[in-house]
CSV table of N, CA and C in Angstrom, one decimal:
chain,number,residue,atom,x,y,z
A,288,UNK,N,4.5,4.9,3.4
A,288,UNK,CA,4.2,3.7,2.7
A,288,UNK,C,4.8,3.9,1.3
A,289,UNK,N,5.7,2.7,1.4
A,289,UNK,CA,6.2,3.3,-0.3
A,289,UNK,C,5.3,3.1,-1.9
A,290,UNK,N,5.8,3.6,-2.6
A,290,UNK,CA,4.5,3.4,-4.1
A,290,UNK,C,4.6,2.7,-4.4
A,291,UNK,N,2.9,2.3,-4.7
A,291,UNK,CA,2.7,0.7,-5.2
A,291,UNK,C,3.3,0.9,-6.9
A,292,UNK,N,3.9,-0.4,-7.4
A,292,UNK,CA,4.2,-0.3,-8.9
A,292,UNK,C,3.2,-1.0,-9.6
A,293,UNK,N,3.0,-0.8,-10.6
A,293,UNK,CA,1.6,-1.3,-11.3
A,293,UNK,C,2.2,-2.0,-12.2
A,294,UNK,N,2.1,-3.5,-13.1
A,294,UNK,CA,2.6,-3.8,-14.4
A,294,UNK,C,1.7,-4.5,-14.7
A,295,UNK,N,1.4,-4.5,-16.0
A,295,UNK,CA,0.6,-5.9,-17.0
A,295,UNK,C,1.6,-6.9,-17.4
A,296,UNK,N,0.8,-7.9,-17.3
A,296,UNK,CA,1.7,-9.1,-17.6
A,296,UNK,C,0.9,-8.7,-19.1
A,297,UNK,N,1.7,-9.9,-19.7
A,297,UNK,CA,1.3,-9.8,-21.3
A,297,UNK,C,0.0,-10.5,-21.7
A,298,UNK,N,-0.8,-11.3,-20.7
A,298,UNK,CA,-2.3,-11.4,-20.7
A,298,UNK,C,-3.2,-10.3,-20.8
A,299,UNK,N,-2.7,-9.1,-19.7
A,299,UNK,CA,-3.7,-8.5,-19.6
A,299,UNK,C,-3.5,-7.4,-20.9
A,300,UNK,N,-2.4,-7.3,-21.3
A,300,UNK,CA,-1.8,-6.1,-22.4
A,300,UNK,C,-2.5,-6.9,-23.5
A,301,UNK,N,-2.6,-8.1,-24.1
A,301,UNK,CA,-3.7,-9.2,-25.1
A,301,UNK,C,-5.0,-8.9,-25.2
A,302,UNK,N,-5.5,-8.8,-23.5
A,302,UNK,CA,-7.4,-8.4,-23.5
A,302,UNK,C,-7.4,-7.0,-23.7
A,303,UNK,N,-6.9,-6.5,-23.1
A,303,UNK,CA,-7.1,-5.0,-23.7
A,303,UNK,C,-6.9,-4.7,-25.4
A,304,UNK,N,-6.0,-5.3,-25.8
A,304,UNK,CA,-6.0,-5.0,-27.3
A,304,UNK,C,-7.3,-5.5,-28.0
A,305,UNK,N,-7.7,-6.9,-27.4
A,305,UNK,CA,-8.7,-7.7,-27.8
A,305,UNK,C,-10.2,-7.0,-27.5
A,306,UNK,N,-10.0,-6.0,-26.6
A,306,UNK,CA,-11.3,-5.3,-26.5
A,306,UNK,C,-11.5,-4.0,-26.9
A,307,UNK,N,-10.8,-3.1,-27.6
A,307,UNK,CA,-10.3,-2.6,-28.5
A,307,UNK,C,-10.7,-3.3,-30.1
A,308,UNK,N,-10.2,-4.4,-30.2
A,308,UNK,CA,-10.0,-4.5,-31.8
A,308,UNK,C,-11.6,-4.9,-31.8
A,309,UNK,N,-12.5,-5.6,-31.0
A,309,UNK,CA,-13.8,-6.0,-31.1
A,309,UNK,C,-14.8,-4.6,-31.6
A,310,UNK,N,-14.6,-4.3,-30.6
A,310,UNK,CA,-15.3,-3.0,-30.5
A,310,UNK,C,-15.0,-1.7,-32.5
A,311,UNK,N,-13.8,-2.0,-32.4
A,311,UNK,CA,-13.5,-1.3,-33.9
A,311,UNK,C,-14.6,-2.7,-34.9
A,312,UNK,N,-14.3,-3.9,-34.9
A,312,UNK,CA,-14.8,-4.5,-35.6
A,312,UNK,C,-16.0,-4.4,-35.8
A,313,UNK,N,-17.3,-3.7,-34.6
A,313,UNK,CA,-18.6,-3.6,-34.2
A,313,UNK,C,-18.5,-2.4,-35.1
A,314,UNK,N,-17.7,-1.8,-35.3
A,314,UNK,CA,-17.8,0.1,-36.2
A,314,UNK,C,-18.0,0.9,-34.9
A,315,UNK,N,-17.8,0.9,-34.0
A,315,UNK,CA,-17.9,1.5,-32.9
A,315,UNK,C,-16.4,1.7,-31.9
A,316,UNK,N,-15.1,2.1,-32.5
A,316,UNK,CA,-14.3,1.9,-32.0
A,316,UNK,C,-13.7,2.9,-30.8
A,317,UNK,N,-14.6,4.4,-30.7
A,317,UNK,CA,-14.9,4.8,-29.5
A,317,UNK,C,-15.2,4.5,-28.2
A,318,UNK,N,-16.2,3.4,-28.5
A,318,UNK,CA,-16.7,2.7,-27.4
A,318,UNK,C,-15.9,1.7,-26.8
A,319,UNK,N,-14.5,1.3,-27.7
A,319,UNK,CA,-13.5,0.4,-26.9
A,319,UNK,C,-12.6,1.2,-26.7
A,320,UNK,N,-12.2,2.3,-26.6
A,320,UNK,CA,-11.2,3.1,-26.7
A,320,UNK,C,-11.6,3.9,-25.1
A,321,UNK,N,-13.3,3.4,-25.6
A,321,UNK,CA,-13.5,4.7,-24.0
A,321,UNK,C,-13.5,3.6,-22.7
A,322,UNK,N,-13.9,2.7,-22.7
A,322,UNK,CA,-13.7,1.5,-22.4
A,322,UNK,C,-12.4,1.0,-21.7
A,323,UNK,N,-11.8,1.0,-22.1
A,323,UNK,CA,-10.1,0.6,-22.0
A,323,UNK,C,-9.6,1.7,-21.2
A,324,UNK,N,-10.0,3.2,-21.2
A,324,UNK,CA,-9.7,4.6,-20.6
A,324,UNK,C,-10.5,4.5,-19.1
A,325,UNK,N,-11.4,3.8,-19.1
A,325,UNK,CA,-12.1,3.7,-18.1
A,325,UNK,C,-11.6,2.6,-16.8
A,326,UNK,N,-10.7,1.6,-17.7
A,326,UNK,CA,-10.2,0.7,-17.0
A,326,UNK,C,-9.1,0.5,-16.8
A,327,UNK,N,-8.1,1.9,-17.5
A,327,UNK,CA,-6.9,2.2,-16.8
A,327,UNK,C,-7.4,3.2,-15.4
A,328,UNK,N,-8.5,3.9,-15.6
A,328,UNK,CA,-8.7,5.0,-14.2
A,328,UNK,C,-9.2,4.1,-13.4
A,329,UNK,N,-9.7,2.8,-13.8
A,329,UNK,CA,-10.1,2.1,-12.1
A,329,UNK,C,-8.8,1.3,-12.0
A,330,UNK,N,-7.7,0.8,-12.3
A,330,UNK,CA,-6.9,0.6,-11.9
A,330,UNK,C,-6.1,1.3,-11.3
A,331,UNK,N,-5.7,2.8,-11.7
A,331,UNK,CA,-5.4,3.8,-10.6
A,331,UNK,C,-5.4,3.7,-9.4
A,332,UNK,N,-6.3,3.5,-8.7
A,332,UNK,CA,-7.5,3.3,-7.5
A,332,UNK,C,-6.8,2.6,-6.7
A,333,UNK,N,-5.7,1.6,-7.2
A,333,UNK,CA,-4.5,0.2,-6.3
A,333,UNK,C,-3.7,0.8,-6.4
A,334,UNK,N,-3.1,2.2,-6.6
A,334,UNK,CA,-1.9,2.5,-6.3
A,334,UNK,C,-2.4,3.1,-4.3
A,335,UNK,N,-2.8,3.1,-4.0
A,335,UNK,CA,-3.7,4.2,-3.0
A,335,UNK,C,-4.1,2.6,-2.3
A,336,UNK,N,-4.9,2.3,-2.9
A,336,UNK,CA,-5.8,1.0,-2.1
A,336,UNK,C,-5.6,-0.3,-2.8
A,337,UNK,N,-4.3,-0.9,-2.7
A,337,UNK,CA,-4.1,-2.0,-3.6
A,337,UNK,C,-4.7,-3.9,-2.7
A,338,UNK,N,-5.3,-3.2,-1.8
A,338,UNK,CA,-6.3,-4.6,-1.5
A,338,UNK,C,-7.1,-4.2,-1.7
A,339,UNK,N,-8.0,-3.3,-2.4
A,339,UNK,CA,-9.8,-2.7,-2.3
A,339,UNK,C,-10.6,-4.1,-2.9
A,340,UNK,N,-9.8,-4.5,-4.0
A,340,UNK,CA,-10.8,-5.6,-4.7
A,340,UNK,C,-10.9,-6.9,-4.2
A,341,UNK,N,-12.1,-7.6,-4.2
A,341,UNK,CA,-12.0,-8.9,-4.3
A,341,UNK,C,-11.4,-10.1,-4.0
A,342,UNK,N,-11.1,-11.0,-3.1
A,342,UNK,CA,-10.7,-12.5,-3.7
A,342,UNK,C,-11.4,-13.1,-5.1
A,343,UNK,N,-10.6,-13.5,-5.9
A,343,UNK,CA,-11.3,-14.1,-6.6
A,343,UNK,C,-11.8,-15.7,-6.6
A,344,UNK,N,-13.5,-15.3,-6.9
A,344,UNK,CA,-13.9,-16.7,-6.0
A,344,UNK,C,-13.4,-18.1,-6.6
A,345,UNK,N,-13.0,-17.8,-8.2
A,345,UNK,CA,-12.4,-19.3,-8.7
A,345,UNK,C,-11.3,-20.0,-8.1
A,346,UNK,N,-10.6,-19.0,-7.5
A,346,UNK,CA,-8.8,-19.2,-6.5
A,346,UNK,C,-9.0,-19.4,-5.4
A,347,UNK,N,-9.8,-18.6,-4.9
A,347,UNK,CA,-9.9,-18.1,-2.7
A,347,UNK,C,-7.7,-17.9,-2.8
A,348,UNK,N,-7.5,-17.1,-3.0
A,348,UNK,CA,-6.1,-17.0,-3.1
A,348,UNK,C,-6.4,-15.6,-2.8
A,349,UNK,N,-5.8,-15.5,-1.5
A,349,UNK,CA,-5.9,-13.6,-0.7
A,349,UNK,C,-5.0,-12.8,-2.0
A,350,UNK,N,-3.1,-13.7,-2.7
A,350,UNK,CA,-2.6,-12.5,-3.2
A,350,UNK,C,-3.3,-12.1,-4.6
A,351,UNK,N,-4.7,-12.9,-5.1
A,351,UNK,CA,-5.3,-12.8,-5.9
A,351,UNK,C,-6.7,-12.2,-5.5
A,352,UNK,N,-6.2,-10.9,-6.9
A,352,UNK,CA,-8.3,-10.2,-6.7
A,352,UNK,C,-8.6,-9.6,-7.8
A,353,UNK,N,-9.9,-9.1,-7.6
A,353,UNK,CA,-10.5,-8.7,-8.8
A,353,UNK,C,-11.2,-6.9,-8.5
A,354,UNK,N,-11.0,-6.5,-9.5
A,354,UNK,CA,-11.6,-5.5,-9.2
A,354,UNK,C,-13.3,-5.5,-10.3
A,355,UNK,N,-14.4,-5.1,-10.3
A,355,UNK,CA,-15.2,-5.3,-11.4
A,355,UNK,C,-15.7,-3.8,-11.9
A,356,UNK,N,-15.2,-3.4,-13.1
A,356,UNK,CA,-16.2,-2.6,-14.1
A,356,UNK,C,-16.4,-3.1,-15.1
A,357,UNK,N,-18.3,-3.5,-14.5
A,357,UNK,CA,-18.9,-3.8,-15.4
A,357,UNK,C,-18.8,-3.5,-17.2
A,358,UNK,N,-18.7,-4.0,-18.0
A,358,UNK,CA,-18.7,-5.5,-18.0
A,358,UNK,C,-17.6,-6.4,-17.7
A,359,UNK,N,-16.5,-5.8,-17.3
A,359,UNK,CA,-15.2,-6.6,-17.0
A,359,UNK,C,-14.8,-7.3,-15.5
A,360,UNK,N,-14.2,-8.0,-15.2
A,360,UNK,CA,-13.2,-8.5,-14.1
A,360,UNK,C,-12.2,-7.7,-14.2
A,361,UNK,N,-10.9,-6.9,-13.6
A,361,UNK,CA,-9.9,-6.7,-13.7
A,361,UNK,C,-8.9,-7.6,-12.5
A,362,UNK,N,-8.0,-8.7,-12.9
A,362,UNK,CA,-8.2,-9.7,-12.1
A,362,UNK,C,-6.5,-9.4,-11.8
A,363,UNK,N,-5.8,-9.0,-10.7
A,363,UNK,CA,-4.5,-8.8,-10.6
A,363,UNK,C,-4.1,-9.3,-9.2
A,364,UNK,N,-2.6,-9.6,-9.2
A,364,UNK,CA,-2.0,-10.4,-8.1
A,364,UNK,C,-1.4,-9.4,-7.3
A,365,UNK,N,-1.6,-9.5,-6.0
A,365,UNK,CA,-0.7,-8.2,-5.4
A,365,UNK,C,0.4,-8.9,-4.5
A,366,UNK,N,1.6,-8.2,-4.6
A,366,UNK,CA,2.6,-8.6,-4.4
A,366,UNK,C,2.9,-7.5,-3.3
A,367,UNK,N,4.2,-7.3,-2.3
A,367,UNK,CA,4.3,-6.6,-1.4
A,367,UNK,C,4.0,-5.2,-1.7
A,368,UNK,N,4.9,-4.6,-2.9
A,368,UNK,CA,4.8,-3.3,-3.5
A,368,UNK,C,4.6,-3.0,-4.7
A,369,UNK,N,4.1,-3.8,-5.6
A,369,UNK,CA,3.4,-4.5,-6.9
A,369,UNK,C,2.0,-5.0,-7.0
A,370,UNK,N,1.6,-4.2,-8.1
A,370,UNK,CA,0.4,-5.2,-8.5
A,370,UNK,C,1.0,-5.1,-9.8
A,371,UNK,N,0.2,-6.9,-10.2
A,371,UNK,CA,0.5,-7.2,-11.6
A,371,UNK,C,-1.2,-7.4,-12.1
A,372,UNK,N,-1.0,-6.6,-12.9
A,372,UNK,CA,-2.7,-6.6,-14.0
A,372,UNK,C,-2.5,-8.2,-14.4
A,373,UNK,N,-3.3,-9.2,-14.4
A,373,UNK,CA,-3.6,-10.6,-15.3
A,373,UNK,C,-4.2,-10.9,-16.1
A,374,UNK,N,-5.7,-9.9,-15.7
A,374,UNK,CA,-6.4,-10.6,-16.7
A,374,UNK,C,-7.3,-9.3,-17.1
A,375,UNK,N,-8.2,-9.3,-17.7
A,375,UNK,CA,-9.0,-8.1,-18.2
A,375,UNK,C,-10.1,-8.8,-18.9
A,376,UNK,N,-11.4,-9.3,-18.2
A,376,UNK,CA,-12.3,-9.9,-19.1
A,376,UNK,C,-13.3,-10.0,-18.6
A,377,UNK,N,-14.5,-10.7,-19.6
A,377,UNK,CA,-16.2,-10.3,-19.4
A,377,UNK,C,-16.3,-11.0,-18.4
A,378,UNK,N,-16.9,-9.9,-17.3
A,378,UNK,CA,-17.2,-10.3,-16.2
A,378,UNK,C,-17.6,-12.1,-16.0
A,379,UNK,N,-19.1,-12.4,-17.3
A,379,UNK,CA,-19.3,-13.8,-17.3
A,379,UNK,C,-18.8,-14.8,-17.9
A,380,UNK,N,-17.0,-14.4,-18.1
A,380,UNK,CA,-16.2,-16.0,-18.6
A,380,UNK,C,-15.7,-16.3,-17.1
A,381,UNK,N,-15.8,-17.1,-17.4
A,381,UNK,CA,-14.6,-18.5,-16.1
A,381,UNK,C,-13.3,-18.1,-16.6
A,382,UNK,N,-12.6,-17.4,-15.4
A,382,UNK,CA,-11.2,-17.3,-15.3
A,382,UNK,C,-10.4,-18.2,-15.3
A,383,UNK,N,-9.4,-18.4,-16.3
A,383,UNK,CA,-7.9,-19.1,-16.1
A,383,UNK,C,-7.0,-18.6,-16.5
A,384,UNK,N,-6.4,-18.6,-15.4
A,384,UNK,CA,-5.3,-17.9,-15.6
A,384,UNK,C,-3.7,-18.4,-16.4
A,385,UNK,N,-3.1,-17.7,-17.5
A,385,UNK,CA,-2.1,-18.6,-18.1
A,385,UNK,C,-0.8,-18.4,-17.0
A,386,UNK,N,0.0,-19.2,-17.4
A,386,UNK,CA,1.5,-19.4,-16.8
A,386,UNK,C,1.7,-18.0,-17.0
A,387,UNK,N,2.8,-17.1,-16.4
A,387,UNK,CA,3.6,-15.6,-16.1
A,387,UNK,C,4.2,-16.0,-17.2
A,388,UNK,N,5.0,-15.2,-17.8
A,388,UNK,CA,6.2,-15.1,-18.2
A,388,UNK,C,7.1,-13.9,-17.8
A,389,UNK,N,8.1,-14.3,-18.0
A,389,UNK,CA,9.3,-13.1,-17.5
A,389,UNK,C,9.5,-12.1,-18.5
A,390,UNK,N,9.6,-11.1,-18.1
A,390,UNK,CA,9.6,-9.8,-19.0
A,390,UNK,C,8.3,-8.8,-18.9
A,391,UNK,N,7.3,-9.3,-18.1
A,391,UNK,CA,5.8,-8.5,-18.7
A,391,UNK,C,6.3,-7.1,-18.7
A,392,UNK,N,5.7,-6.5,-19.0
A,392,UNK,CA,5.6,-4.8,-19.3
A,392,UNK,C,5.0,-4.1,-18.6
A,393,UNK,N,5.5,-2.8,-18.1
A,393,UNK,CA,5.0,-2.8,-16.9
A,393,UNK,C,4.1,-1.1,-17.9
A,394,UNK,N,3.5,-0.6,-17.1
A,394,UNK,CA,2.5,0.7,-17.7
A,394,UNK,C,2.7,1.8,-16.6
């Protein structure tokens, strides 16, 4: 089976900063740092088992899922030998997802 490639589109590389810079703003910037660390090792997890997660119920779209550490969604599209990271957010916001753009950055 060949290796899955992992990339963030520039959504999900946004919430991660954005949960990071909250967490510094709280005075607690460990706690987003450890946070973010935690949710690069469950994304790990789709190189090995890149359908484990979810449909997401707002889409019912199979190349769309979700993986969840609490408190987040990790909401990514899987493609034949790609996943793309989209989204990174509190489990209780309503997903929408923006337009792709070309270039994302891959991790």
């Amino acid at each position: 089976m060949p290796a899955i490639d992992i990339r963030f589109a520039e959504s999900a590389i946004a919430d991660l900063e954005e949960i990071e810079r909250w967490y510094l703003e709280q005075g607690v910037p460990h706690i987003g740092d450890r946070l973010v660390a935690e949710i690069f090792d469950r994304i790990q997890v789709l190189r090995d088992h890149p359908g484990s997660g979810r449909m997401v119920p707002e889409f019912r779209r199979k190349s769309l899922r979700e993986l969840i550490h609490p408190p987040f969604r990790i909401v990514y599209r899987r493609e034949a030998n790609r996943i793309r990271i989209v989204r990174v957010w509190r489990s209780e916001r309503i997903l929408r997802l923006a337009p792709e753009k070309a270039g994302a950055k891959g991790h």
